[in-house]
mmCIF file with all atom_site columns, C-alpha atoms in Angstrom:
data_model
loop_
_atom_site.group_PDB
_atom_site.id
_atom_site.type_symbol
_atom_site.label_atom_id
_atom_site.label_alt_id
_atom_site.label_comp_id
_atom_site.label_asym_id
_atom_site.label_entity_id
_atom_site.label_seq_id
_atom_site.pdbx_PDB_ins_code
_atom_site.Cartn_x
_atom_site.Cartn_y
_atom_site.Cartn_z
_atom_site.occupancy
_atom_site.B_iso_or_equiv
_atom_site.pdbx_formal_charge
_atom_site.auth_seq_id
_atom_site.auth_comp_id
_atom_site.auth_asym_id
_atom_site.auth_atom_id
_atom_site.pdbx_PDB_model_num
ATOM 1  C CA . UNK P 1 1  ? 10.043  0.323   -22.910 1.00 71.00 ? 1  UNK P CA 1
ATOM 2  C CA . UNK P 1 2  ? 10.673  -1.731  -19.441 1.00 77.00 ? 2  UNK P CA 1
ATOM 3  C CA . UNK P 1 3  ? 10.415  1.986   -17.667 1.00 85.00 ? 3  UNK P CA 1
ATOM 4  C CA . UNK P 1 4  ? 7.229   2.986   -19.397 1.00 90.00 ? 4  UNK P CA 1
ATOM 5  C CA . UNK P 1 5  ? 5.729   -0.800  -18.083 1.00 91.00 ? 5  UNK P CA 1
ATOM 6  C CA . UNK P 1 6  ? 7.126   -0.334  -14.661 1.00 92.00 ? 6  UNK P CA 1
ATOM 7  C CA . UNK P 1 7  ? 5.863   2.844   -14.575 1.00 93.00 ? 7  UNK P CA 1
ATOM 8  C CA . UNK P 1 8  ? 2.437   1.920   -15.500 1.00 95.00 ? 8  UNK P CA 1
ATOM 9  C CA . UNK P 1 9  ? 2.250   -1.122  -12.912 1.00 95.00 ? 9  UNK P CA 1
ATOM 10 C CA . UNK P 1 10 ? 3.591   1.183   -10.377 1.00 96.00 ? 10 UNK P CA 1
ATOM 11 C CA . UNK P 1 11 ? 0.624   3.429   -11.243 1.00 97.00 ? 11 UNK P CA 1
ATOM 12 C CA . UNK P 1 12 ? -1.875  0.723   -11.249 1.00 96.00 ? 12 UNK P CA 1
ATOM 13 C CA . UNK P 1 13 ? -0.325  -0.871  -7.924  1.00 96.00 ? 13 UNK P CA 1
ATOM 14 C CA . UNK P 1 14 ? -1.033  2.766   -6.368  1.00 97.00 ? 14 UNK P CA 1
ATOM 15 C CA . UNK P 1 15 ? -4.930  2.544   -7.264  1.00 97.00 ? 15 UNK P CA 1
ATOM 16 C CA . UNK P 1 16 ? -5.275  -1.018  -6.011  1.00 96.00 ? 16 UNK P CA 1
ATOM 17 C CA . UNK P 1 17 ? -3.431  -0.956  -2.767  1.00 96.00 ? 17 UNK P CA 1
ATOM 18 C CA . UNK P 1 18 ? -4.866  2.378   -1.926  1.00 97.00 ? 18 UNK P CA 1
ATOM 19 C CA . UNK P 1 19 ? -8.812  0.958   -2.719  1.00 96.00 ? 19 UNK P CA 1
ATOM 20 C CA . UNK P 1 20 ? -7.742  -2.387  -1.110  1.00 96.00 ? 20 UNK P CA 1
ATOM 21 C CA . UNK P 1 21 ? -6.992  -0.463  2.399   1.00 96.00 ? 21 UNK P CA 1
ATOM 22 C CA . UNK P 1 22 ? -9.605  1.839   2.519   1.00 96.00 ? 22 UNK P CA 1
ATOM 23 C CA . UNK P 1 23 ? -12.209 -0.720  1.422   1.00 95.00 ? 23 UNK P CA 1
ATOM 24 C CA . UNK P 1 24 ? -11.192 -4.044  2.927   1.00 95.00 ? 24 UNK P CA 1
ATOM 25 C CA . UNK P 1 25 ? -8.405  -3.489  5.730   1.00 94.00 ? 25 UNK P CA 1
ATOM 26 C CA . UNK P 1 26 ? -10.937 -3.970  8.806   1.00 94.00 ? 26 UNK P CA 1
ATOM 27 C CA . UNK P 1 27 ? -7.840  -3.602  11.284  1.00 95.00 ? 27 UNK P CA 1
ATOM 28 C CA . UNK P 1 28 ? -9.380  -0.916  14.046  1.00 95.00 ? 28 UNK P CA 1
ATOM 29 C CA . UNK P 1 29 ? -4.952  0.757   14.375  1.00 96.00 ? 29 UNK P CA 1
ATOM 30 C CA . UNK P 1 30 ? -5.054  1.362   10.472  1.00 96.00 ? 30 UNK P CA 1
ATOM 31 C CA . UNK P 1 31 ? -5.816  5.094   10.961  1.00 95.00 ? 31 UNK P CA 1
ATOM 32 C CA . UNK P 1 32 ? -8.643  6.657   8.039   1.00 94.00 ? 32 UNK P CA 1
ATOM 33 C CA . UNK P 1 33 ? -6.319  9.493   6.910   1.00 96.00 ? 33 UNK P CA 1
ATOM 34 C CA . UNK P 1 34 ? -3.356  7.239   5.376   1.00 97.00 ? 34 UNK P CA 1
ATOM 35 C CA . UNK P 1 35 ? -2.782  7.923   1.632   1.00 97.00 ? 35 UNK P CA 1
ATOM 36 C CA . UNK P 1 36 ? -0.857  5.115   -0.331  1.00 98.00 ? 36 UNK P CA 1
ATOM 37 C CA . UNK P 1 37 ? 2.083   8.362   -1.849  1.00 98.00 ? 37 UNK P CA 1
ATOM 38 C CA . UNK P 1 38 ? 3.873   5.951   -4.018  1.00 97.00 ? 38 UNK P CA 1
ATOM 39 C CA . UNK P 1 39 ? 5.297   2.439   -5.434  1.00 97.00 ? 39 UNK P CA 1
ATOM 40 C CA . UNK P 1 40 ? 8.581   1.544   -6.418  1.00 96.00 ? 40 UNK P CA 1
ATOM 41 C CA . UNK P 1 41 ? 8.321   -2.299  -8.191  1.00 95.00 ? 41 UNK P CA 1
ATOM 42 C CA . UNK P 1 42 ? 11.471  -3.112  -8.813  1.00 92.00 ? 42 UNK P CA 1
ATOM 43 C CA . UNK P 1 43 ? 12.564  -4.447  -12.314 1.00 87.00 ? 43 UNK P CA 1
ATOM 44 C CA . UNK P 1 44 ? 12.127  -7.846  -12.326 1.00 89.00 ? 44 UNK P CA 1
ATOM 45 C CA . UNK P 1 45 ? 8.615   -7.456  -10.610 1.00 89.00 ? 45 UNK P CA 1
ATOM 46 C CA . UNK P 1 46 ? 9.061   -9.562  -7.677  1.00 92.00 ? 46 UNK P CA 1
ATOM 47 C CA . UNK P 1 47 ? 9.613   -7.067  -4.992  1.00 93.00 ? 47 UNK P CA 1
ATOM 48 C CA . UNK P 1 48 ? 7.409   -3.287  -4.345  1.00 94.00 ? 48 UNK P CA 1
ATOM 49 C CA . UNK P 1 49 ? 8.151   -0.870  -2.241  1.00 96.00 ? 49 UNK P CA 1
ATOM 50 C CA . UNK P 1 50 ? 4.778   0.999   -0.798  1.00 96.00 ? 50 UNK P CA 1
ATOM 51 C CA . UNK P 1 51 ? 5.228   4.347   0.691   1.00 97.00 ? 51 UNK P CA 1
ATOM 52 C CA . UNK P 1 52 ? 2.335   5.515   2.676   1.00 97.00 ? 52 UNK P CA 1
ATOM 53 C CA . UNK P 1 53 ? 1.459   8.858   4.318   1.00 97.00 ? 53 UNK P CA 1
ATOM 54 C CA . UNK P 1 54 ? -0.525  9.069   7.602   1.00 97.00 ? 54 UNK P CA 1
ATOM 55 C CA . UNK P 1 55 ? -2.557  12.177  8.899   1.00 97.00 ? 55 UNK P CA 1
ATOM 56 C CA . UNK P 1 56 ? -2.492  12.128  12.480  1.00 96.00 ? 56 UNK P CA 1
ATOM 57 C CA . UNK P 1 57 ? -0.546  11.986  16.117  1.00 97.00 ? 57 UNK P CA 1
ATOM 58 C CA . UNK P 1 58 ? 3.154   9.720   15.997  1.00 97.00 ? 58 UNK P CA 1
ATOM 59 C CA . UNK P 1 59 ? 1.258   6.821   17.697  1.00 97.00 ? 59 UNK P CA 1
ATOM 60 C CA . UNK P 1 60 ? -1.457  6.915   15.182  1.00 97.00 ? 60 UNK P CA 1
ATOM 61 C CA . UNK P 1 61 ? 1.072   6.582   12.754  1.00 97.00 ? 61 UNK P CA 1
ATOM 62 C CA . UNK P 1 62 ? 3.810   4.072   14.128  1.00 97.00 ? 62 UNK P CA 1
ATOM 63 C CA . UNK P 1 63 ? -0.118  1.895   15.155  1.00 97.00 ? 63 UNK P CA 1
ATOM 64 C CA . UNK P 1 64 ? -1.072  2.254   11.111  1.00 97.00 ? 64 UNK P CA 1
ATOM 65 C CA . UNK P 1 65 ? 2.030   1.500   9.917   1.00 96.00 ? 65 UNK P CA 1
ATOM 66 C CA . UNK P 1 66 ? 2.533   -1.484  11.851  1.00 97.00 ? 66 UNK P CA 1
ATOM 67 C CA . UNK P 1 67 ? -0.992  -2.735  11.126  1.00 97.00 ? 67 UNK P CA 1
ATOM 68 C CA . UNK P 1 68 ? -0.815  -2.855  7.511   1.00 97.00 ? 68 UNK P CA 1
ATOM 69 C CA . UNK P 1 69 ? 2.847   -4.922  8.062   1.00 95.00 ? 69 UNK P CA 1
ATOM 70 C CA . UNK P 1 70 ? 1.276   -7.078  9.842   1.00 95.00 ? 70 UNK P CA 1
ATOM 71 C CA . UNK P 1 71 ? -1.712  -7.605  7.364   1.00 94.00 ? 71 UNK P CA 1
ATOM 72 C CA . UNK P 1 72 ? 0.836   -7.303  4.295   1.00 93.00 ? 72 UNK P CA 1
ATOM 73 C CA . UNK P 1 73 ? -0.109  -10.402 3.337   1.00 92.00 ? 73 UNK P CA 1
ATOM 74 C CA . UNK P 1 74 ? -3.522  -10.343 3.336   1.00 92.00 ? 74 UNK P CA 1
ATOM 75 C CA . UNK P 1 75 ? -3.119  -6.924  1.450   1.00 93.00 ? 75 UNK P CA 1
ATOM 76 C CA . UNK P 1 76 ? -1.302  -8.763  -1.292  1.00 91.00 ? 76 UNK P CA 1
ATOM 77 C CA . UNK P 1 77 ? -3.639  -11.513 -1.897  1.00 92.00 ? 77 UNK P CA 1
ATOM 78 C CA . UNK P 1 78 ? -7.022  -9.120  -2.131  1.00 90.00 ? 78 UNK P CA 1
ATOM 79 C CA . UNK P 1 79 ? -4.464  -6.494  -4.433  1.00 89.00 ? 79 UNK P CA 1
ATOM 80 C CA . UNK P 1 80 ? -3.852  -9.819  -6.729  1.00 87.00 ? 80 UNK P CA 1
ATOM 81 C CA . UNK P 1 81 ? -7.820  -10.683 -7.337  1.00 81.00 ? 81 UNK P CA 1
#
């Protein structure tokens, strides 16, 4: 039963994040082809693991990547609301 839940909030954590960066990231390096691919929340639900897939050249991508570490935070408390 924990797996099915997990399973469901990883789901649901997909949705959000992905809406949450397309809609409300403003950050001009977070390239407009990068898909949220997955989330791994780990058991106890304190810690997620976001994998994300970028379209576009290596510095596009290393730029987007580090852009939404950088904004992690701010990602998390929009995703929360």
């Amino acid at each position: 039963m924990v797996k099915n839940r997990v399973a469901r909030l990883n789901s649901l954590l997909k949705e959000v994040l992905s809406e949450v960066i397309h809609r409300d990231v403003r950050n001009p390096l977070v390239h407009k082809l990068v898909t949220v691919t997955g989330v791994e929340i780990t058991s106890d639900l304190q810690h997620a693991k976001v994998l994300i897939s970028v379209i576009g050249t290596d510095k596009e991508k290393q730029d987007t990547f580090q852009a939404l570490q950088s904004g992690a935070g701010f990602i998390a408390i929009l995703a929360s609301k």
